[in-house]
Amino acid sequence: MSTAAVQPASSTRTQVAIVGGGPAGLMLSHLLHLANIDSVVVDNRAAETIETTHRAGILERDSVRLLVDSGVDRVLRDGHRHEGIDLRFGGVSHRIDFEGLVGASCWLYPQTDVFIDLHARRTADGGDLRYGIGETEVVDVEHSPRIRYADADGVHHEIVADLVIGSDGSRSICRDLVPHPTRYFREYPFAWFGILTESAPSAPELIYTRSERGFALVSQRTESVQRLYFQCEPTEDPSAWSDDRIWAELQARLAGEDGFRLNEGPVIERTVLPFRSFVQTPMRHGRLLLAGDAAHTVPPTGAKGLNLALADVRVLAETIERAVNKKDDAALDTYTERALARVWKAQHFSYWMTSMLHRLEGASDFDEQRQLGELASIVGSQAGSTYLAEGYTGWPQR
Ligand code: DHB
């Protein structure tokens, strides 16, 4: 039954209703709170589900700055600053020195920790966060937005807001409320097999590897847990891979004349990650604004997803502040253009890193040599390496 037909048991008035309580939605709610703007966050997932769903682990410089400047600074104690990455191909590693090239670093700090920190902070600040709800509907986004939903006991509620934000991820319900959007979409003919393993980091920084057998990425989580990925078929069945088979594949992709070996240990999680690029524009319709994966998805190479969402939210908080405090709705008109300028750079960067490092089924000998030529150009040229360093650590905010 549509919730529209049901008289709600409660009606809450707020300035900004936020659909999606992942890191982007919570960060927005937090920034608005600091600007004395009240919000309500709803999410159909349980907070524990978000907390335990493993996602990427790299924060750009300005993502860390946004957290720290807004008073959420555990990343400085528990995160790890990485001043570069290795690009590995032909069995040889080449370091890209971010600090030396662009004077910036990135931070290894898992998305789950960003969520935990923001959730704790919003809770401590008395934020209105409603997880585990169902039957969510967003109505009348042109004039007077309302969210209707049923709580875990099936009781219906309503939230009446001046603005509604769709930060509800790649399966967004909010994005479909924008009439006649333009949608850009690209599928890739491969995926990533991601594992968590109980073993110490194999290298001090991340290693992005191109091998004849396909891409592999060596990342980390803690002193005793590593996060590793390797290119696979989109239809790959994680349960078909024993620990031994996974380690044999990873070791083969990382092998080289320097004798590099990964530290092995029990595999404690295995998942297949989809690969796609997606952008929807405009990111605003009436009193609805979209942020993060609801409006755009990038392939995981380069870990831009969360960083882009946080960049959206920073612009959005500023935009909303102007719209609310100065009663200047024209501010809302600038959001799509400001957000998309960064989105398309990140789309290109993620696509470029992906295409440079992955094996394409049916690639000709020419294609393979050209790919190696591209990698050699990047690591052999200060300009090439600087371009990578700039994109990886994040473009300056506008
Ligand atoms: C991680 C994921 C990425 O997609 C990436 O490019 C780097 C790191 C990670 O999960 O650690």
Short mmCIF file of C-alpha atoms and ligand atoms in Angstrom, two decimals:
data_model
loop_
_atom_site.label_atom_id
_atom_site.label_comp_id
_atom_site.label_asym_id
_atom_site.label_seq_id
_atom_site.Cartn_x
_atom_site.Cartn_y
_atom_site.Cartn_z
CA MET A 1 0.00 0.00 0.00
CA SER A 2 1.26 3.51 -0.75
CA THR A 3 2.07 5.41 2.44
CA ALA A 4 0.28 8.39 0.89
CA ALA A 5 -3.07 6.86 1.81
CA VAL A 6 -2.14 6.51 5.47
CA GLN A 7 -2.54 9.21 8.11
CA PRO A 8 0.96 9.53 9.66
CA ALA A 9 1.33 8.93 13.40
CA SER A 10 3.84 11.79 13.58
CA SER A 11 4.82 14.76 11.46
CA THR A 12 8.22 16.40 11.95
CA ARG A 13 9.16 19.78 10.55
CA THR A 14 12.77 20.36 9.63
CA GLN A 15 14.77 22.63 7.37
CA VAL A 16 16.55 19.87 5.47
CA ALA A 17 15.43 16.25 5.11
CA ILE A 18 18.27 13.96 4.08
CA VAL A 19 17.49 10.63 2.42
CA GLY A 20 20.52 8.36 2.93
CA GLY A 21 22.54 8.25 6.15
CA GLY A 22 25.84 7.01 4.79
CA PRO A 23 28.97 9.11 5.19
CA ALA A 24 27.78 11.79 2.73
CA GLY A 25 24.35 12.26 4.31
CA LEU A 26 25.82 12.33 7.81
CA MET A 27 28.56 14.76 6.82
CA LEU A 28 25.96 17.09 5.35
CA SER A 29 23.82 16.85 8.48
CA HIS A 30 26.93 17.57 10.57
CA LEU A 31 27.98 20.62 8.49
CA LEU A 32 24.43 21.98 8.56
CA HIS A 33 24.30 21.54 12.34
CA LEU A 34 27.50 23.60 12.65
CA ALA A 35 25.75 26.28 10.58
CA ASN A 36 22.68 26.17 12.86
CA ILE A 37 20.49 24.53 10.22
CA ASP A 38 18.46 21.57 11.43
CA SER A 39 18.04 18.33 9.50
CA VAL A 40 16.56 14.87 9.79
CA VAL A 41 18.36 11.87 8.27
CA VAL A 42 16.48 8.74 7.15
CA ASP A 43 17.90 5.49 5.80
CA ASN A 44 16.31 2.12 5.10
CA ARG A 45 19.47 0.29 6.21
CA ALA A 46 20.37 -0.38 9.84
CA ALA A 47 23.35 1.68 11.05
CA GLU A 48 25.16 -1.61 11.85
CA THR A 49 24.78 -2.69 8.23
CA ILE A 50 26.47 0.46 6.94
CA GLU A 51 29.15 0.15 9.62
CA THR A 52 30.09 -3.34 8.49
CA THR A 53 29.83 -2.97 4.71
CA HIS A 54 33.42 -2.69 3.48
CA ARG A 55 34.06 0.00 0.92
CA ALA A 56 37.15 1.87 -0.21
CA GLY A 57 39.79 3.14 2.15
CA ILE A 58 41.53 6.18 0.69
CA LEU A 59 40.73 9.79 1.56
CA GLU A 60 41.97 12.71 -0.50
CA ARG A 61 43.71 15.57 1.25
CA ASP A 62 40.61 17.78 1.25
CA SER A 63 38.34 15.00 2.50
CA VAL A 64 40.59 14.73 5.54
CA ARG A 65 40.58 18.51 5.87
CA LEU A 66 36.78 18.60 5.79
CA LEU A 67 36.58 16.02 8.58
CA VAL A 68 39.27 17.61 10.72
CA ASP A 69 38.14 21.22 10.22
CA SER A 70 34.63 20.24 11.26
CA GLY A 71 35.93 18.67 14.46
CA VAL A 72 35.92 14.99 13.47
CA ASP A 73 39.59 14.18 13.74
CA ARG A 74 40.12 10.52 14.68
CA VAL A 75 41.56 10.10 11.17
CA LEU A 76 44.65 11.97 12.36
CA ARG A 77 45.26 9.39 15.10
CA ASP A 78 44.05 6.15 13.56
CA GLY A 79 44.51 6.84 9.83
CA HIS A 80 47.77 6.42 7.95
CA ARG A 81 49.19 9.18 5.82
CA HIS A 82 50.47 7.88 2.49
CA GLU A 83 52.86 10.13 0.60
CA GLY A 84 52.72 8.12 -2.61
CA ILE A 85 51.75 4.91 -4.37
CA ASP A 86 53.58 2.33 -6.45
CA LEU A 87 52.64 1.67 -10.06
CA ARG A 88 53.85 -1.82 -10.89
CA PHE A 89 54.12 -3.25 -14.41
CA GLY A 90 56.47 -5.61 -16.19
CA GLY A 91 57.21 -6.98 -12.71
CA VAL A 92 58.86 -3.72 -11.58
CA SER A 93 57.51 -1.11 -9.13
CA HIS A 94 57.73 2.63 -9.77
CA ARG A 95 56.96 5.02 -6.96
CA ILE A 96 54.80 8.08 -7.57
CA ASP A 97 55.92 10.53 -4.90
CA PHE A 98 52.85 12.66 -4.18
CA GLU A 99 54.55 14.85 -1.59
CA GLY A 100 57.53 15.53 -3.83
CA LEU A 101 55.40 16.18 -6.91
CA VAL A 102 52.43 18.15 -5.59
CA GLY A 103 53.09 18.63 -1.86
CA ALA A 104 50.03 16.58 -0.91
CA SER A 105 49.28 13.19 0.60
CA CYS A 106 46.26 10.97 0.91
CA TRP A 107 45.13 8.99 3.95
CA LEU A 108 44.35 5.34 4.38
CA TYR A 109 41.17 5.48 6.47
CA PRO A 110 38.32 3.11 5.65
CA GLN A 111 34.91 4.45 4.70
CA THR A 112 33.43 2.39 7.55
CA ASP A 113 35.48 4.46 10.00
CA VAL A 114 34.32 7.71 8.41
CA PHE A 115 30.75 6.49 8.94
CA ILE A 116 31.42 5.44 12.55
CA ASP A 117 32.97 8.83 13.38
CA LEU A 118 30.21 10.91 11.81
CA HIS A 119 27.47 8.73 13.26
CA ALA A 120 28.99 9.08 16.73
CA ARG A 121 29.33 12.83 16.33
CA ARG A 122 25.78 13.39 15.07
CA THR A 123 24.46 11.19 17.87
CA ALA A 124 26.47 13.11 20.48
CA ASP A 125 25.15 16.39 19.04
CA GLY A 126 21.55 15.16 19.35
CA GLY A 127 21.02 14.65 15.62
CA ASP A 128 17.70 13.19 14.44
CA LEU A 129 18.84 10.00 12.65
CA ARG A 130 16.29 7.40 11.66
CA TYR A 131 17.77 4.12 10.42
CA GLY A 132 16.06 0.87 9.51
CA ILE A 133 12.93 2.47 8.07
CA GLY A 134 10.84 1.21 5.14
CA GLU A 135 8.30 2.21 2.47
CA THR A 136 10.13 5.52 1.94
CA GLU A 137 8.43 7.98 -0.38
CA VAL A 138 9.52 11.49 -1.28
CA VAL A 139 6.74 13.73 -2.58
CA ASP A 140 6.16 17.24 -3.89
CA VAL A 141 9.83 18.11 -4.38
CA GLU A 142 8.87 21.11 -6.55
CA HIS A 143 7.13 23.08 -3.80
CA SER A 144 6.90 21.59 -0.31
CA PRO A 145 8.91 18.40 0.02
CA ARG A 146 7.75 15.67 2.35
CA ILE A 147 9.12 12.27 3.19
CA ARG A 148 6.76 9.53 4.24
CA TYR A 149 7.94 6.23 5.64
CA ALA A 150 7.10 3.37 7.97
CA ASP A 151 9.28 2.69 11.01
CA ALA A 152 10.46 -0.80 12.05
CA ASP A 153 7.09 -1.40 13.77
CA GLY A 154 5.19 -0.49 10.60
CA VAL A 155 4.01 2.86 12.02
CA HIS A 156 3.85 5.62 9.41
CA HIS A 157 5.59 8.98 9.83
CA GLU A 158 6.03 12.15 7.84
CA ILE A 159 8.83 14.68 7.62
CA VAL A 160 8.05 18.11 6.17
CA ALA A 161 11.08 20.05 4.96
CA ASP A 162 12.19 23.16 3.09
CA LEU A 163 14.70 21.11 1.10
CA VAL A 164 15.24 17.41 0.54
CA ILE A 165 18.64 15.88 -0.20
CA GLY A 166 19.08 12.59 -2.03
CA SER A 167 22.32 11.12 -0.72
CA ASP A 168 20.83 7.65 -1.06
CA GLY A 169 23.58 5.95 -2.99
CA SER A 170 23.78 4.04 -6.23
CA ARG A 171 20.27 2.60 -5.81
CA SER A 172 18.83 6.06 -5.23
CA ILE A 173 15.08 6.57 -5.19
CA CYS A 174 15.58 10.35 -5.22
CA ARG A 175 17.35 10.50 -8.58
CA ASP A 176 14.19 9.26 -10.30
CA LEU A 177 12.32 12.35 -9.07
CA VAL A 178 14.28 14.55 -11.47
CA PRO A 179 12.13 14.68 -14.62
CA HIS A 180 13.84 13.96 -17.94
CA PRO A 181 17.41 13.94 -16.69
CA THR A 182 20.38 13.33 -18.94
CA ARG A 183 22.11 10.12 -17.93
CA TYR A 184 25.63 9.16 -19.00
CA PHE A 185 26.50 5.52 -18.51
CA ARG A 186 29.40 3.18 -19.19
CA GLU A 187 29.73 -0.51 -18.33
CA TYR A 188 33.12 -2.21 -18.12
CA PRO A 189 33.65 -5.84 -19.14
CA PHE A 190 35.28 -6.75 -15.82
CA ALA A 191 34.91 -6.40 -12.05
CA TRP A 192 37.10 -6.54 -8.93
CA PHE A 193 37.39 -9.47 -6.59
CA GLY A 194 37.97 -7.88 -3.16
CA ILE A 195 39.24 -9.67 -0.09
CA LEU A 196 40.04 -8.90 3.51
CA THR A 197 42.77 -11.10 4.93
CA GLU A 198 44.28 -11.51 8.38
CA SER A 199 47.88 -10.76 7.53
CA ALA A 200 50.25 -7.84 8.01
CA PRO A 201 50.56 -5.21 5.23
CA SER A 202 52.80 -6.40 2.40
CA ALA A 203 54.11 -2.94 1.58
CA PRO A 204 54.18 0.49 3.30
CA GLU A 205 51.98 2.08 0.59
CA LEU A 206 49.44 0.92 -2.01
CA ILE A 207 50.57 -0.97 -5.11
CA TYR A 208 48.55 -0.64 -8.33
CA THR A 209 49.66 -3.49 -10.59
CA ARG A 210 49.23 -4.23 -14.26
CA SER A 211 50.11 -7.80 -15.16
CA GLU A 212 49.54 -10.16 -18.07
CA ARG A 213 46.94 -11.86 -15.87
CA GLY A 214 45.09 -8.61 -15.18
CA PHE A 215 45.03 -5.84 -12.59
CA ALA A 216 45.73 -6.24 -8.86
CA LEU A 217 45.72 -3.74 -6.00
CA VAL A 218 47.51 -4.15 -2.69
CA SER A 219 45.93 -2.05 0.06
CA GLN A 220 45.70 -2.33 3.83
CA ARG A 221 43.38 -1.85 6.76
CA THR A 222 45.28 -2.33 10.02
CA GLU A 223 48.58 -3.72 11.32
CA SER A 224 47.08 -7.19 10.95
CA VAL A 225 44.52 -6.90 8.14
CA GLN A 226 45.10 -6.31 4.43
CA ARG A 227 42.63 -5.30 1.74
CA LEU A 228 43.48 -6.76 -1.68
CA TYR A 229 41.72 -6.68 -5.03
CA PHE A 230 42.18 -8.35 -8.38
CA GLN A 231 40.44 -7.93 -11.72
CA CYS A 232 37.89 -10.67 -12.44
CA GLU A 233 34.85 -11.42 -14.61
CA PRO A 234 31.67 -9.51 -13.60
CA THR A 235 29.94 -12.88 -13.22
CA GLU A 236 32.65 -14.33 -10.94
CA ASP A 237 31.30 -16.38 -8.03
CA PRO A 238 33.27 -15.51 -4.85
CA SER A 239 32.53 -18.89 -3.29
CA ALA A 240 34.32 -20.65 -6.17
CA TRP A 241 37.62 -19.26 -4.88
CA SER A 242 39.45 -21.12 -2.12
CA ASP A 243 42.06 -19.24 -0.09
CA ASP A 244 44.80 -21.13 -1.95
CA ARG A 245 43.43 -20.21 -5.35
CA ILE A 246 43.13 -16.54 -4.35
CA TRP A 247 46.71 -16.40 -3.06
CA ALA A 248 48.11 -18.17 -6.12
CA GLU A 249 46.36 -15.65 -8.41
CA LEU A 250 47.44 -12.61 -6.41
CA GLN A 251 51.06 -13.80 -6.05
CA ALA A 252 51.22 -14.45 -9.81
CA ARG A 253 49.99 -10.94 -10.60
CA LEU A 254 52.47 -9.30 -8.24
CA ALA A 255 55.46 -11.48 -9.19
CA GLY A 256 58.52 -9.74 -10.61
CA GLU A 257 62.27 -9.71 -10.86
CA ASP A 258 62.55 -8.04 -7.43
CA GLY A 259 61.11 -11.23 -5.86
CA PHE A 260 58.18 -9.35 -4.25
CA ARG A 261 55.84 -11.62 -2.24
CA LEU A 262 52.55 -10.79 -0.55
CA ASN A 263 52.10 -11.69 3.10
CA GLU A 264 49.48 -14.43 3.17
CA GLY A 265 46.87 -15.25 5.80
CA PRO A 266 43.28 -16.44 6.17
CA VAL A 267 40.78 -14.75 3.83
CA ILE A 268 38.02 -13.36 6.06
CA GLU A 269 35.84 -11.71 3.41
CA ARG A 270 35.40 -12.02 -0.35
CA THR A 271 33.16 -9.90 -2.59
CA VAL A 272 32.85 -9.01 -6.26
CA LEU A 273 32.59 -5.27 -6.95
CA PRO A 274 30.79 -3.99 -10.05
CA PHE A 275 32.44 -1.56 -12.42
CA ARG A 276 30.54 1.26 -13.98
CA SER A 277 30.63 4.96 -14.69
CA PHE A 278 27.42 6.94 -14.32
CA VAL A 279 26.45 10.62 -14.20
CA GLN A 280 22.99 12.13 -13.96
CA THR A 281 22.37 15.79 -14.61
CA PRO A 282 20.91 18.07 -13.40
CA MET A 283 21.67 17.32 -9.75
CA ARG A 284 18.85 19.58 -8.62
CA HIS A 285 15.15 19.70 -9.33
CA GLY A 286 13.01 22.22 -7.45
CA ARG A 287 13.74 21.72 -3.76
CA LEU A 288 15.50 18.38 -4.24
CA LEU A 289 19.30 18.16 -4.53
CA LEU A 290 21.35 15.01 -5.15
CA ALA A 291 24.77 14.19 -3.69
CA GLY A 292 27.30 11.39 -4.13
CA ASP A 293 26.47 8.05 -5.74
CA ALA A 294 22.83 9.04 -6.19
CA ALA A 295 24.00 11.34 -8.98
CA HIS A 296 27.25 9.71 -10.07
CA THR A 297 29.18 6.46 -9.79
CA VAL A 298 32.83 5.91 -10.65
CA PRO A 299 34.71 2.65 -11.07
CA PRO A 300 36.74 1.91 -7.92
CA THR A 301 40.24 2.43 -9.37
CA GLY A 302 41.63 5.46 -7.52
CA ALA A 303 39.01 5.37 -4.74
CA LYS A 304 37.17 8.51 -5.85
CA GLY A 305 33.61 7.52 -4.82
CA LEU A 306 33.50 8.71 -1.21
CA ASN A 307 35.81 11.63 -1.94
CA LEU A 308 33.47 12.90 -4.64
CA ALA A 309 30.47 12.50 -2.36
CA LEU A 310 32.21 14.52 0.37
CA ALA A 311 33.16 17.20 -2.16
CA ASP A 312 29.48 17.42 -3.27
CA VAL A 313 28.40 17.75 0.32
CA ARG A 314 30.87 20.54 1.06
CA VAL A 315 29.51 22.56 -1.87
CA LEU A 316 25.97 21.61 -0.92
CA ALA A 317 26.33 22.75 2.71
CA GLU A 318 27.60 26.12 1.50
CA THR A 319 24.78 26.37 -1.05
CA ILE A 320 22.10 25.49 1.48
CA GLU A 321 23.53 27.93 4.01
CA ARG A 322 23.21 30.74 1.50
CA ALA A 323 19.75 29.63 0.42
CA VAL A 324 18.48 29.37 4.00
CA ASN A 325 20.23 32.21 5.81
CA LYS A 326 20.13 34.76 3.02
CA LYS A 327 16.78 33.53 1.71
CA ASP A 328 18.55 33.31 -1.65
CA ASP A 329 17.20 30.40 -3.66
CA ALA A 330 19.33 31.46 -6.63
CA ALA A 331 22.22 29.81 -4.76
CA LEU A 332 20.59 26.45 -5.48
CA ASP A 333 20.89 27.11 -9.22
CA THR A 334 24.69 27.03 -9.06
CA TYR A 335 24.96 23.61 -7.40
CA THR A 336 24.83 21.29 -10.41
CA GLU A 337 27.49 23.17 -12.32
CA ARG A 338 29.85 23.47 -9.35
CA ALA A 339 29.50 19.81 -8.41
CA LEU A 340 29.74 18.48 -11.96
CA ALA A 341 33.00 20.32 -12.69
CA ARG A 342 34.70 18.02 -10.20
CA VAL A 343 32.60 14.96 -11.06
CA TRP A 344 33.76 14.88 -14.67
CA LYS A 345 37.41 15.27 -13.69
CA ALA A 346 37.01 12.33 -11.35
CA GLN A 347 35.14 10.36 -14.00
CA HIS A 348 38.05 10.85 -16.34
CA PHE A 349 40.64 10.04 -13.68
CA SER A 350 38.92 6.80 -12.61
CA TYR A 351 38.40 5.76 -16.23
CA TRP A 352 42.00 6.59 -17.10
CA MET A 353 43.51 4.70 -14.14
CA THR A 354 41.24 1.79 -15.00
CA SER A 355 42.08 1.69 -18.70
CA MET A 356 45.80 2.04 -18.06
CA LEU A 357 45.99 -0.89 -15.64
CA HIS A 358 43.35 -3.47 -16.64
CA ARG A 359 43.53 -6.29 -19.13
CA LEU A 360 40.94 -6.10 -21.87
CA GLU A 361 39.70 -9.40 -23.26
CA GLY A 362 40.60 -9.49 -26.95
CA ALA A 363 43.21 -6.74 -26.68
CA SER A 364 45.69 -6.92 -29.57
CA ASP A 365 49.46 -7.06 -29.11
CA PHE A 366 49.44 -3.44 -30.21
CA ASP A 367 46.95 -2.51 -27.47
CA GLU A 368 49.08 -4.22 -24.83
CA GLN A 369 52.30 -2.55 -25.91
CA ARG A 370 50.53 0.80 -26.13
CA GLN A 371 49.30 0.33 -22.55
CA LEU A 372 52.85 -0.39 -21.36
CA GLY A 373 54.01 2.67 -23.29
CA GLU A 374 51.46 4.78 -21.46
CA LEU A 375 52.59 3.50 -18.07
CA ALA A 376 56.24 4.10 -18.99
CA SER A 377 55.33 7.65 -20.06
CA ILE A 378 53.63 8.35 -16.72
CA VAL A 379 56.38 7.01 -14.47
CA GLY A 380 59.16 8.36 -16.71
CA SER A 381 57.87 11.89 -16.94
CA GLN A 382 57.58 14.46 -14.19
CA ALA A 383 54.58 15.98 -15.98
CA GLY A 384 52.89 12.57 -16.28
CA SER A 385 53.56 11.61 -12.67
CA THR A 386 52.40 15.03 -11.48
CA TYR A 387 49.10 14.62 -13.31
CA LEU A 388 48.53 11.31 -11.53
CA ALA A 389 49.57 12.72 -8.15
CA GLU A 390 47.26 15.72 -8.55
CA GLY A 391 44.25 13.60 -9.46
CA TYR A 392 44.90 10.98 -6.79
CA THR A 393 45.34 13.41 -3.89
CA GLY A 394 42.41 15.48 -5.17
CA TRP A 395 41.95 18.69 -7.12
CA PRO A 396 41.83 21.89 -5.11
CA GLN A 397 38.37 22.92 -4.00
CA ARG A 398 36.61 25.75 -5.74
C1 DHB B 1 41.13 0.94 -1.80
C2 DHB B 1 40.16 0.87 -2.80
C3 DHB B 1 40.38 1.46 -4.01
O1 DHB B 1 39.46 1.42 -4.98
C4 DHB B 1 41.57 2.13 -4.26
O2 DHB B 1 41.78 2.68 -5.47
C5 DHB B 1 42.53 2.19 -3.28
C6 DHB B 1 42.30 1.60 -2.04
C7 DHB B 1 40.89 0.28 -0.49
O3 DHB B 1 39.80 -0.28 -0.30
O4 DHB B 1 41.79 0.29 0.37
#
